[in-house]
Each structure stands twice: as C-alpha cells, then as structure tokens.
Short mmCIF file of C-alpha atoms in Angstrom, two decimals:
data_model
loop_
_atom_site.label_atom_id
_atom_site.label_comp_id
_atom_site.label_asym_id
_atom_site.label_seq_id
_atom_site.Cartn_x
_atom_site.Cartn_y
_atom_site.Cartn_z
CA UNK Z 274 122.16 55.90 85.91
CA UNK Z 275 124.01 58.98 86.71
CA UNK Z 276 126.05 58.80 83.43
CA UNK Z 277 122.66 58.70 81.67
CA UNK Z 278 120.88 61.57 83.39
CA UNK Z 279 124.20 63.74 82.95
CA UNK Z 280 123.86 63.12 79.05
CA UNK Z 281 120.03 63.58 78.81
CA UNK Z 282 120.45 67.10 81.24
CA UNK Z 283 123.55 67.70 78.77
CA UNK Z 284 121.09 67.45 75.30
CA UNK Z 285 118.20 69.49 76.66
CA UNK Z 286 120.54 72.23 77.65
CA UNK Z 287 121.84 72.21 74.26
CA UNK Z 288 118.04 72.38 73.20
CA UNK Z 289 117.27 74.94 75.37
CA UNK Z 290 120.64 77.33 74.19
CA UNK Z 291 119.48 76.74 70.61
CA UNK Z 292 116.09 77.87 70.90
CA UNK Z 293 117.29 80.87 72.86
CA UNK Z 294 120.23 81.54 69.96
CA UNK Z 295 117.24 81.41 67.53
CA UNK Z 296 114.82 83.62 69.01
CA UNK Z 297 118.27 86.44 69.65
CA UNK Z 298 118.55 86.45 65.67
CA UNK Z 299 114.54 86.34 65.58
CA UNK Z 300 114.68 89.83 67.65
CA UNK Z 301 116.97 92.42 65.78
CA UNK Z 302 116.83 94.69 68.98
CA UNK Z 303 119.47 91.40 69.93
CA UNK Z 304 117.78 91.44 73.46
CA UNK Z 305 120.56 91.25 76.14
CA UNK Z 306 118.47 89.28 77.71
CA UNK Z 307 118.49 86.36 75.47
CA UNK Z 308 122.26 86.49 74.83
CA UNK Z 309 123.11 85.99 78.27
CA UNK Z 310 120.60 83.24 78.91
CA UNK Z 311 121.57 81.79 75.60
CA UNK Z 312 125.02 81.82 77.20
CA UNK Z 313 124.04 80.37 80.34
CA UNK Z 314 122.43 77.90 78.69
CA UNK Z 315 125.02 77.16 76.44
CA UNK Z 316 127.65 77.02 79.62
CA UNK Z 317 125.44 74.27 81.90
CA UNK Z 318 125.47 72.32 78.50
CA UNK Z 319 129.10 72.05 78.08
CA UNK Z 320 129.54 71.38 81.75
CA UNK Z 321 126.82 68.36 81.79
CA UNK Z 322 129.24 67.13 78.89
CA UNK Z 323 132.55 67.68 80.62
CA UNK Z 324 131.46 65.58 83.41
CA UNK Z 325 130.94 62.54 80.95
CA UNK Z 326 133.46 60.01 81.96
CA UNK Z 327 134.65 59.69 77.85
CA UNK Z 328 134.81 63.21 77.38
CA UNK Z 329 137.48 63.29 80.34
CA UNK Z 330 139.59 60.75 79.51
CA UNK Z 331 139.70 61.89 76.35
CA UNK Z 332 140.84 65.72 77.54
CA UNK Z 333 142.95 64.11 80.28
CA UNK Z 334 145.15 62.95 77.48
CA UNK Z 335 146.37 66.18 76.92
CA UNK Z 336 147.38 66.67 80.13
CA UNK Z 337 146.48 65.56 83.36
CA UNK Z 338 143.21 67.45 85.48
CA UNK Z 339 142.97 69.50 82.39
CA UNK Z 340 139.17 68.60 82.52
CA UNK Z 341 138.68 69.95 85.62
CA UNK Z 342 140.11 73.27 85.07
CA UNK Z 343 137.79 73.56 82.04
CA UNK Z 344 135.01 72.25 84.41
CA UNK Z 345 135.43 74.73 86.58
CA UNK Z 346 136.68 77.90 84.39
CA UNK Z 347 132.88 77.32 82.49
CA UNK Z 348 131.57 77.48 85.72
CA UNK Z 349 132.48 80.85 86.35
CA UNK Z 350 131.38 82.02 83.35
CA UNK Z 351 127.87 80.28 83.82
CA UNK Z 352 127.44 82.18 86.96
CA UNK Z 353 128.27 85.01 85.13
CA UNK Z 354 125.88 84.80 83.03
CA UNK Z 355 123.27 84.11 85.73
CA UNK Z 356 124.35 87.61 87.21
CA UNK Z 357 124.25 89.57 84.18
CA UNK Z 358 120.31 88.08 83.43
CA UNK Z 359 119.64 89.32 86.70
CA UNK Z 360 121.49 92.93 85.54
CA UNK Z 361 119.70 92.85 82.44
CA UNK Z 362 116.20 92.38 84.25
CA UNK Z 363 116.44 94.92 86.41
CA UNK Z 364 118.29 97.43 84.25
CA UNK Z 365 121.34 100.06 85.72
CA UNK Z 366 120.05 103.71 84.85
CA UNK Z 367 123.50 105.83 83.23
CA UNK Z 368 123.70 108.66 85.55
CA UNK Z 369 126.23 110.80 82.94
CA UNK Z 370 123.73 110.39 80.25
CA UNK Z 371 119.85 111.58 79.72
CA UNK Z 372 117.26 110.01 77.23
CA UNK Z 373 115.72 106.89 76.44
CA UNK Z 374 119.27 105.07 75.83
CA UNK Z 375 119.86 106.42 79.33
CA UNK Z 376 119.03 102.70 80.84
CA UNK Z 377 120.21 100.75 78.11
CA UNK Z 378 123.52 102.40 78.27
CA UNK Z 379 124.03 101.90 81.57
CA UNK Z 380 122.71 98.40 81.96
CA UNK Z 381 124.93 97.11 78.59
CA UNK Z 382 128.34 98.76 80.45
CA UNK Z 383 127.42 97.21 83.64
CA UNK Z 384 127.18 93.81 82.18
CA UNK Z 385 130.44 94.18 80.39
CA UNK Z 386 131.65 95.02 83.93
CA UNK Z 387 130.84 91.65 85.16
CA UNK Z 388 132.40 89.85 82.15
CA UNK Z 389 135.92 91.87 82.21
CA UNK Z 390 135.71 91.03 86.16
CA UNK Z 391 134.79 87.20 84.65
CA UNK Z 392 137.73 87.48 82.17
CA UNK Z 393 140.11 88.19 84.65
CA UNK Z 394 139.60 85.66 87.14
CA UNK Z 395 139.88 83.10 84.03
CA UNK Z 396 143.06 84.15 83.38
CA UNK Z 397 144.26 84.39 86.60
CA UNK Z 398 143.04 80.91 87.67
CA UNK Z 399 144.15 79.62 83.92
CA UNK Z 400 147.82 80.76 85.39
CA UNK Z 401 147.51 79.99 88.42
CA UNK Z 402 146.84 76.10 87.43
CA UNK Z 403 149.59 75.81 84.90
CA UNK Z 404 152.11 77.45 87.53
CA UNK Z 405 151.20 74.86 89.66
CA UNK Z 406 154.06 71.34 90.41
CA UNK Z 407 154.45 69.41 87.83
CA UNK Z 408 152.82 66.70 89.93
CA UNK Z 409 149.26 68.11 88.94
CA UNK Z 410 149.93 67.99 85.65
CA UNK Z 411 151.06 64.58 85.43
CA UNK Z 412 148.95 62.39 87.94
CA UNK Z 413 145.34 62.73 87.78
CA UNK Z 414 144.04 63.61 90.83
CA UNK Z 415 140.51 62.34 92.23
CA UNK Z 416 140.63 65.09 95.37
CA UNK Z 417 141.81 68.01 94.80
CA UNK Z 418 141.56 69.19 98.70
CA UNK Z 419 144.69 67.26 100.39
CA UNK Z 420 146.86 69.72 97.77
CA UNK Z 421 145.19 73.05 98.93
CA UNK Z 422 147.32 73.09 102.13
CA UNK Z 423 150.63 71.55 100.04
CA UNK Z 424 150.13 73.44 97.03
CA UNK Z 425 150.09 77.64 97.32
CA UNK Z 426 149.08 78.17 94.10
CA UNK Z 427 145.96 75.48 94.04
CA UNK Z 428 145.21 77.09 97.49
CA UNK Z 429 144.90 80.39 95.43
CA UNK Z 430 143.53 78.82 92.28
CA UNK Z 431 140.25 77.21 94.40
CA UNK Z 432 139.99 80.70 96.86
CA UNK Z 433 139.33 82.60 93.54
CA UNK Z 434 136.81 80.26 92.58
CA UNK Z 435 134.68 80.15 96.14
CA UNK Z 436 134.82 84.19 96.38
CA UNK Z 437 133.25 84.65 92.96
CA UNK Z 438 130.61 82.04 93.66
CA UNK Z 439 130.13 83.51 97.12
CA UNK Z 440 129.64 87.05 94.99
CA UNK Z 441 126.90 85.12 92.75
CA UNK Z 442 124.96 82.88 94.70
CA UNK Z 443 124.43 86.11 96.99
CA UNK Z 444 122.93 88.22 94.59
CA UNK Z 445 121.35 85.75 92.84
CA UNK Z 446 119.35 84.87 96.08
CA UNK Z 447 118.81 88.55 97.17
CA UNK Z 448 117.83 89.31 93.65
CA UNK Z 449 115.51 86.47 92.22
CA UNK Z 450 113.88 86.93 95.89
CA UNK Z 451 113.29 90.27 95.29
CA UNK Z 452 111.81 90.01 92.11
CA UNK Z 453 109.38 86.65 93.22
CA UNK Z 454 107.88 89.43 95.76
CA UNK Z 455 107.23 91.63 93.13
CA UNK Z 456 105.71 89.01 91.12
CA UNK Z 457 101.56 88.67 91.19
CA UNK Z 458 101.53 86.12 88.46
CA UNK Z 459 101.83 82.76 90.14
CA UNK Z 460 104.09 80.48 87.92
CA UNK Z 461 106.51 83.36 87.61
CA UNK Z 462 106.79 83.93 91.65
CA UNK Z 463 107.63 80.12 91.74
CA UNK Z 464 110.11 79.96 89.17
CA UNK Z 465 111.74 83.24 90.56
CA UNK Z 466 111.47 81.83 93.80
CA UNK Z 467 113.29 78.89 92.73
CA UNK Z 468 116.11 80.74 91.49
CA UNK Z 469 116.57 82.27 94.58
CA UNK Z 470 116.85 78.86 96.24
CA UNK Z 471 119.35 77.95 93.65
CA UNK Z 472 121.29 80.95 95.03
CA UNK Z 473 120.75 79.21 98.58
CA UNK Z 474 121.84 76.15 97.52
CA UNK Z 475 124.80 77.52 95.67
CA UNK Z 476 126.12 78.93 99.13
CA UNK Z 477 125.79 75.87 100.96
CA UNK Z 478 128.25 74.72 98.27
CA UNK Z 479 130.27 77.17 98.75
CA UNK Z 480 130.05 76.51 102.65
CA UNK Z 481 130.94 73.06 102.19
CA UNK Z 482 133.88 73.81 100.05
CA UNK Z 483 135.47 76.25 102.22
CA UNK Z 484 135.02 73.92 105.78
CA UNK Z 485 136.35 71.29 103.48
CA UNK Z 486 139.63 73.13 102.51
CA UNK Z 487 140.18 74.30 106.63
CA UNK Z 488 139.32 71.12 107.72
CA UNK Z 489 142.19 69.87 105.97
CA UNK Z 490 144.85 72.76 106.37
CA UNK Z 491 143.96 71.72 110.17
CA UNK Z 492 144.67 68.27 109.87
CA UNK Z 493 141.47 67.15 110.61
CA UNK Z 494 139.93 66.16 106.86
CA UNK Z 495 136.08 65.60 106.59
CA UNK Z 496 134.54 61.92 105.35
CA UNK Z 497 134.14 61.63 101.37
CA UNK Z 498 135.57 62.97 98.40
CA UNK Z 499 135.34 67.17 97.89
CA UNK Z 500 135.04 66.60 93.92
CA UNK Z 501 132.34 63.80 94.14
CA UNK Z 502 130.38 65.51 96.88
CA UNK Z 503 131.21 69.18 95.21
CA UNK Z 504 129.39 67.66 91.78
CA UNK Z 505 126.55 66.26 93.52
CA UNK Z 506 125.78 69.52 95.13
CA UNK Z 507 126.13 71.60 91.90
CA UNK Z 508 123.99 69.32 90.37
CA UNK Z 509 121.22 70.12 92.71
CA UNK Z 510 121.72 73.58 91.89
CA UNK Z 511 121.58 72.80 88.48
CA UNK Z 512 118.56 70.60 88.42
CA UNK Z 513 116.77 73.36 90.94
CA UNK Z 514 117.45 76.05 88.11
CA UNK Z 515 116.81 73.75 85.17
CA UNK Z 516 113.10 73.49 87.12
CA UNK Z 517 112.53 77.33 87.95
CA UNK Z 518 113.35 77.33 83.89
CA UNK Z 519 110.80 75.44 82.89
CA UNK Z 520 108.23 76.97 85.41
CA UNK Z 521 108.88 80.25 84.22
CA UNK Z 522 108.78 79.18 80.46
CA UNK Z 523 105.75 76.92 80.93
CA UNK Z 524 104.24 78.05 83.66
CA UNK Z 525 102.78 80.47 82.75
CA UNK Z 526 100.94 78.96 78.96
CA UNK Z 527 99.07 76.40 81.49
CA UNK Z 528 98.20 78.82 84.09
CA UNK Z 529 96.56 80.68 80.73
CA UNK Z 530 94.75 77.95 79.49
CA UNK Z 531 93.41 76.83 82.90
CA UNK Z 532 92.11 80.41 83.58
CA UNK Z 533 90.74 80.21 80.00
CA UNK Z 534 89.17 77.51 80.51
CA UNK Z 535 87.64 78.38 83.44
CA UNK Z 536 86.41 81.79 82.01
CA UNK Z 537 84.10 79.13 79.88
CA UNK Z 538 80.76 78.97 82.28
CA UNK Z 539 80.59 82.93 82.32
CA UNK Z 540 81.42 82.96 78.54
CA UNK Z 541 78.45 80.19 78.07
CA UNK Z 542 76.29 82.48 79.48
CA UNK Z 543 76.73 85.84 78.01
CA UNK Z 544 78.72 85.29 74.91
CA UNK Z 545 78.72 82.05 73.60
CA UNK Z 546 75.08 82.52 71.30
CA UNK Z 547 75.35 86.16 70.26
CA UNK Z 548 75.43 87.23 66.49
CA UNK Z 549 78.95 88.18 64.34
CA UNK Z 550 82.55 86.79 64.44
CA UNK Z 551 83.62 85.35 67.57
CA UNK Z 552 87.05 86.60 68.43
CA UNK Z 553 88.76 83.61 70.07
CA UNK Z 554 90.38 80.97 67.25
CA UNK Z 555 92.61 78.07 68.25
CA UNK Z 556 95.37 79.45 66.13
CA UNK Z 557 96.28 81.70 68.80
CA UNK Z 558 98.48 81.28 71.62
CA UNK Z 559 97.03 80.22 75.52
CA UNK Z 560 97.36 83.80 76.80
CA UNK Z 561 96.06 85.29 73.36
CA UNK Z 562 93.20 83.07 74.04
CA UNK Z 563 92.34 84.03 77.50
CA UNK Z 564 92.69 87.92 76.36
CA UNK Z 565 89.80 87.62 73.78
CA UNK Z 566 87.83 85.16 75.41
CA UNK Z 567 88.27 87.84 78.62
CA UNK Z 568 87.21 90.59 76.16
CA UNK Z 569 83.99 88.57 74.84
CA UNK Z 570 83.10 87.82 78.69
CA UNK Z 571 83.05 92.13 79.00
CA UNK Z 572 81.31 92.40 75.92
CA UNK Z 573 78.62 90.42 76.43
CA UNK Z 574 78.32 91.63 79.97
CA UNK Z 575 78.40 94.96 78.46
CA UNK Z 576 75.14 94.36 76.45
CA UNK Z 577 73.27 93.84 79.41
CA UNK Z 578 74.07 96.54 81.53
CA UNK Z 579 70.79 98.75 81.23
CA UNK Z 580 68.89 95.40 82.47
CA UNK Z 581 70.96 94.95 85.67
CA UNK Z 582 68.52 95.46 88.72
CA UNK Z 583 69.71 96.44 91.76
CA UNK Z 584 66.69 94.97 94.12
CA UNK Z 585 67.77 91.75 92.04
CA UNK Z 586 71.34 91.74 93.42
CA UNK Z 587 70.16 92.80 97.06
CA UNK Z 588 67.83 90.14 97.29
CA UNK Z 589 69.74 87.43 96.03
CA UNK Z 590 72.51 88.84 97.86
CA UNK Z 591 70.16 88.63 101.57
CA UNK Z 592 69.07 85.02 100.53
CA UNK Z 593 72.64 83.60 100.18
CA UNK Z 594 73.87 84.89 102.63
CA UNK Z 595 70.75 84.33 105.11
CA UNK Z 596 71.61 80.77 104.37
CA UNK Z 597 75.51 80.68 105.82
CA UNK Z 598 77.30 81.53 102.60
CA UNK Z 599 79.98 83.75 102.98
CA UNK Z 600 80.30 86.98 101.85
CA UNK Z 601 82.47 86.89 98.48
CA UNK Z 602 80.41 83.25 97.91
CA UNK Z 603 77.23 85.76 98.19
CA UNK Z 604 78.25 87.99 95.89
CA UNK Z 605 78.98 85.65 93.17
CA UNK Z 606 75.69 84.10 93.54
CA UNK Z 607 74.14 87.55 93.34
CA UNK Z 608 76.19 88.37 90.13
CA UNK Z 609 75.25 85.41 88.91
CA UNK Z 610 71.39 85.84 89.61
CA UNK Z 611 71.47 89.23 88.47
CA UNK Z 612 73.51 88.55 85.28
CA UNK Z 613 70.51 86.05 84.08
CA UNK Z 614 67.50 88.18 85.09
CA UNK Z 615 69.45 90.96 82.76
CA UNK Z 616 69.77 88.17 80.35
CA UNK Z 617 65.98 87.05 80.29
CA UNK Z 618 64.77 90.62 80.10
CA UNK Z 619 66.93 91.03 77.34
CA UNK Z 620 66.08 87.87 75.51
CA UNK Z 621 62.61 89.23 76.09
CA UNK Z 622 62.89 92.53 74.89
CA UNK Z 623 61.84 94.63 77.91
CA UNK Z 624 62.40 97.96 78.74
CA UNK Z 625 65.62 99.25 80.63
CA UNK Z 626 65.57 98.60 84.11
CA UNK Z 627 64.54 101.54 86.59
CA UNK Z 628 66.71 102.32 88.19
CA UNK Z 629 69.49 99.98 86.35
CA UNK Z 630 72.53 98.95 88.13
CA UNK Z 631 75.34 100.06 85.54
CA UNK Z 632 77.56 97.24 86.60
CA UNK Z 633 81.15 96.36 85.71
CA UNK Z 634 84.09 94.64 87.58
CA UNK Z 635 86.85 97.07 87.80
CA UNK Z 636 89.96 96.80 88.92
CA UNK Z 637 93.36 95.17 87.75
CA UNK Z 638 92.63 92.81 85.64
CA UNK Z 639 93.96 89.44 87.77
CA UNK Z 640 90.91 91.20 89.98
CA UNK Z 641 88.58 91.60 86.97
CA UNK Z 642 89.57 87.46 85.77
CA UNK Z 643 89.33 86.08 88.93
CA UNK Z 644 85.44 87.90 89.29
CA UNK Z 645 84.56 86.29 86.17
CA UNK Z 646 85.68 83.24 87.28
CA UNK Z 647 83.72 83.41 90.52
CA UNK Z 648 80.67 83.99 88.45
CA UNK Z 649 80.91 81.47 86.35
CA UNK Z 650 81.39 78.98 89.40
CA UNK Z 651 78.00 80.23 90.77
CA UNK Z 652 76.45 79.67 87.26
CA UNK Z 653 77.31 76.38 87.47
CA UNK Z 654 77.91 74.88 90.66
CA UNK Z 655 79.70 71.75 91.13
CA UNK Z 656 78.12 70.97 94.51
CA UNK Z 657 73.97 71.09 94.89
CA UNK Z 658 72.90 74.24 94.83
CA UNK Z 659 71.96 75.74 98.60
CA UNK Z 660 68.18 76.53 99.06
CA UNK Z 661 68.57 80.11 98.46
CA UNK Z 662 69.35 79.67 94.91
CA UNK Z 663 66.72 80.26 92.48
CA UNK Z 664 67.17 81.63 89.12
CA UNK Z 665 64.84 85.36 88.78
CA UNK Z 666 62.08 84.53 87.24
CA UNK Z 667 61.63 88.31 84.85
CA UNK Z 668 57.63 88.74 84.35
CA UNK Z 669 57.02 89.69 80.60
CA UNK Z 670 53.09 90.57 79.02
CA UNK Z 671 52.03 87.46 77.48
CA UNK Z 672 52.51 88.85 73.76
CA UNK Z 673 56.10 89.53 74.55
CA UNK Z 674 56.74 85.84 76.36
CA UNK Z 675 58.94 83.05 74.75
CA UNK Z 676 58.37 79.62 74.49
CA UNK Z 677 59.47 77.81 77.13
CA UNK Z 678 62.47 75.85 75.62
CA UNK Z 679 63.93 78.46 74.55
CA UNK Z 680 63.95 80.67 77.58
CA UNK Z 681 66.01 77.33 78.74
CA UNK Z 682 68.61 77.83 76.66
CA UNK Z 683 68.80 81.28 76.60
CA UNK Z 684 69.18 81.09 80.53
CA UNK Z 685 72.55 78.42 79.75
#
C-alpha cells in the first residue's frame, strides 16, 4: 500500500513539473516563478522515486547507502526551491540600482544566493559522506543514528542537513503565514496557510531528528527506526504541500464558478432578457466567466437607475426589518424590492422617478460580488418568504399597462 501511494505521489509530481516546464517555455519573460516551482516539483518527484524499494537496490549496487545520500542531497535542493518561490513572491528591491529592473535585479541575485548557499552544502555533505569508514560504504545501513555518535564525519554530514532545514521550514512558516494574512481570496489563504503548516510540520521533523541524534550520543536511544519514522514524517510534509498545491491551483476555478453561479438569480433578473450580444460564452475560463457575467449584473442594474425610488427602499426596508430580519438581511430584501419596482416601471415605460435613488454598490469588488449575491438570494428565497415581503406593485395609466403574463415574466 505504501509502495503504491509512493509511485502514484511519484507520477503526479512528474505531471505537475511538466506542466509547470511547459507553461516556463509558454512565458518568454521565463517567470522565476515557474522555474523554481518547476524545480520543486521536479525534486519531490525524484524523491517519491528514490524511496521505491527497486530503485534502491538497484543504486545500492553501486555502493552501499548511496541512495540515501541522493535522498537526502535532493532534499536540500527541494527546500531550496521552496525558499526561493517564497523569494520570488515577495520580490528583494536592489538598493545599488534605480528603475523598473530595480526589483527584478535584486530578487534574481538573491535567489542565486540561496542556490550557491544550496551548492555548497551539497558538496560539503557529498564529501563529507565519501570521507566517511569504509564500513558505510560497504554494509547497508537501515539506521543511520547509532553511527552519529561513532562516526565524526556522519555526525557532521546529518548536522548540515538539520540546520538548513531548520533555516527553511522557518521561513517557510513565517513567510506563507504572512502572505495567507494578506490574502482576501479564500482558496488562496488556505493553500498559503497550508504551506505554512508544512513549514510547522517540517520543524517537528527537524525536532525529532535532532532529540533522536542526543538521545543516542547519551546512551539513552529512543523506540523505532530514525529513517522509517524520518520518511513518514516528510511524507506528511509532502502530502500537506502536495494539498496546499492543489488548493491554490484549483481552488480558486471552483470558488469562480460557485460565485458565478450564484451571481445567476440577480443576472435572471436584470440581464438575462435584454436585447444585443450577451457577453458571457462557455469558451471562457471560470473567472473570465464570473467577470462578464459580474459586468452584465452592473449593466443591467445600470439601465435602471433613473427608476430607483427611494420611499421604495425605505419602506421595504421598515417592513423587513419590523418583522425580525436583520439588518444586512433587510437591506437585501429592500434592494431586491426596489430593483423590481425599477424594473416594472421600466418595462412599463414610465417616467424617471422623482426624486430617483442613483444607486450602485461600490466598493472593492469581493464587496460589490458578494452584494449581488445577497440580492439575488432575496430574489429568490430558498426558505418561505416572511410576511413583509411583497413585490411593489408600480401603478401605470391603463393605456400604458401590460398584460398580465407578461408583467410575470418581466418581474423573473
């Protein structure tokens, strides 16, 4: 079972680098962004298939452990890589330098910072394991821990590793947690947030591995195997960053199409029968989608705006919430009511209203959405309506009235 979720983590990483190695030759800016998630990517995959029991036989028969310096070397460059996205996000101003290159400058020298820094500890650790008794590099070794306190050099060779994962996990927690508070889109907080528990997570490995090493220089060694419990808590890491991956990828298309979607009773209302090209087409992306369909709900709300009466909304307004409602329930309802009787007179080609209520959500537009949305939940109310609710009924000279059926369906 584990073999088999190892391989199928393995393939989709190798998915995921390819897509992201596609879209970096798609952009010819070559966003630094996408390289170093590409390598990232590209990293987890080859260390899902390292820990496939074939693949290290088959490199233990070069020479013994061999695997497990690989293992662990591609490690440090995936966290790397994790570091420089976060470097890349943020961007590192170039203080010597003015202009728009200013930024990029300074951001593209920082990251190489972090990969000479990676560079060296490879080679250091690379040396370190081949100075190391010949004993490591002819019995294959299942726990690596009881030879920290023998061995100087794998003492050194693991230290090296915990202090740059220490480095990494810390700022990827501090940083992806920074970020998710900056975040108003929800998807994007969680998958940010997520990272940032990965970075959690990562120290409690690191934890582990250094009271694992002292607990045996003391003499005093702790239950289980370091390397099989080491894995198992990497792969949580793994699997908790794999997941803030896809959240950030895909959350954000569904959160689009569910707000589109339930843009759909306002858009019903005020958009849905008017005259020339409608702008929405499934051809388009989610977020494309919500954008126009947003746009058509503002247009159409638009068209009415010299009908709007203010009495309207004031007395709809008192009658909702007379009857309990609260206040931002009371407001919709009074949109809502106010919208239609703006509506009707329109259908029924009266005069402006006096004095009209020139009304328009403004705002940022999560603020502006989320209105919408609120109105077209008191268009069309799941539950029964409350006894305040009745639609305005606009009094028109009996030359100028409409049959009644299709007064209906100009009012859905």
């Amino acid at each position: 079972m584990t073999v088999a979720f190892i391989a199928m983590a393995a393939v989709g990483c190798y998915i995921l680098a390819a897509i992201k190695v596609v879209a970096l030759f798609a952009d010819r800016s070559r966003s630094l962004v996408l390289r170093e998630y590409a390598i990232a990517q590209a990293s987890v995959a080859t260390i899902f298939t390292l820990l496939l029991p074939p693949v290290i036989a088959a490199i233990d028969q070069l020479s013994a452990n061999v695997s497990l310096l690989l293992n662990s070397l591609i490690g440090i460059v995936c966290l790397t890589a994790g570091q420089t996205i976060l470097v890349a996000s943020a961007g590192v101003p170039d203080h010597r330098r003015r202009g728009q290159t200013a930024e990029a400058d300074g951001t593209r020298r920082t990251v190489r910072r972090w990969w000479t820094a990676c560079l060296i500890i490879v080679v250091v650790r690379t040396v370190l394991f081949i100075a190391a008794p010949a004993e490591v590099h002819t019995v294959e070794m299942v726990d690596f821990a009881p030879n920290y306190a023998r061995y100087p050099t794998l003492a050194a060779f693991n230290m090296l590793r915990i202090i740059w994962f220490t480095i990494i996990f810390a700022n990827m927690w501090r940083g992806y947690r920074a970020y998710a508070r900056q975040e108003s889109s929800g998807p994007t907080r969680w998958g940010l947030t997520l990272h940032s528990w990965a970075g959690l997570l990562g120290l409690g490995y690191v934890a582990y591995q250094l009271a694992y090493m002292l607990a045996q220089t003391a003499g005093h060694p702790l239950p289980g195997v370091e390397r099989q419990i080491g894995v198992l808590m990497l792969l949580c890491v793994v699997a908790t960053l794999l997941l803030a991956t896809a959240i950030l990828y895909l959350g954000p298309a569904l959160q689009a199409r569910r707000t589109y979607r339930a843009l759909r009773p306002l858009w019903q209302v005020v958009a849905a029968g008017r005259d020339g090209a409608v702008l929405d087409d499934r051809r388009f992306s989610p977020a494309e989608r919500l954008i126009r369909r947003r746009q058509e709900n503002i247009d159409g709300l638009a068209r009415l705006r010299n009908h709007y009466e203010l009495t309207l909304w004031q007395e709809a307004y008192r009658k909702a919430h007379d009857s309990g409602l609260p206040a931002p329930r009371a407001e919709a309802i009074a949109d809502a009511a106010t919208i239609v009787g703006a509506m009707l007179a329109h259908r029924a080609g009266h005069p402006p209203a006096n004095p009209p209520l020139r009304y328009l959500p403004s705002g940022p537009r999560e603020a502006e959405i989320g209105w919408q949305i609120a109105v077209g939940k008191a268009l069309t109310p799941k539950r029964p309506r409350p006894r305040c609710w009745s639609w305005p009924r606009v009094a028109t000279p009996r030359s100028a009235r409409q049959p009644r059926q299709n007064t209906r369906a100009a009012a859905r």
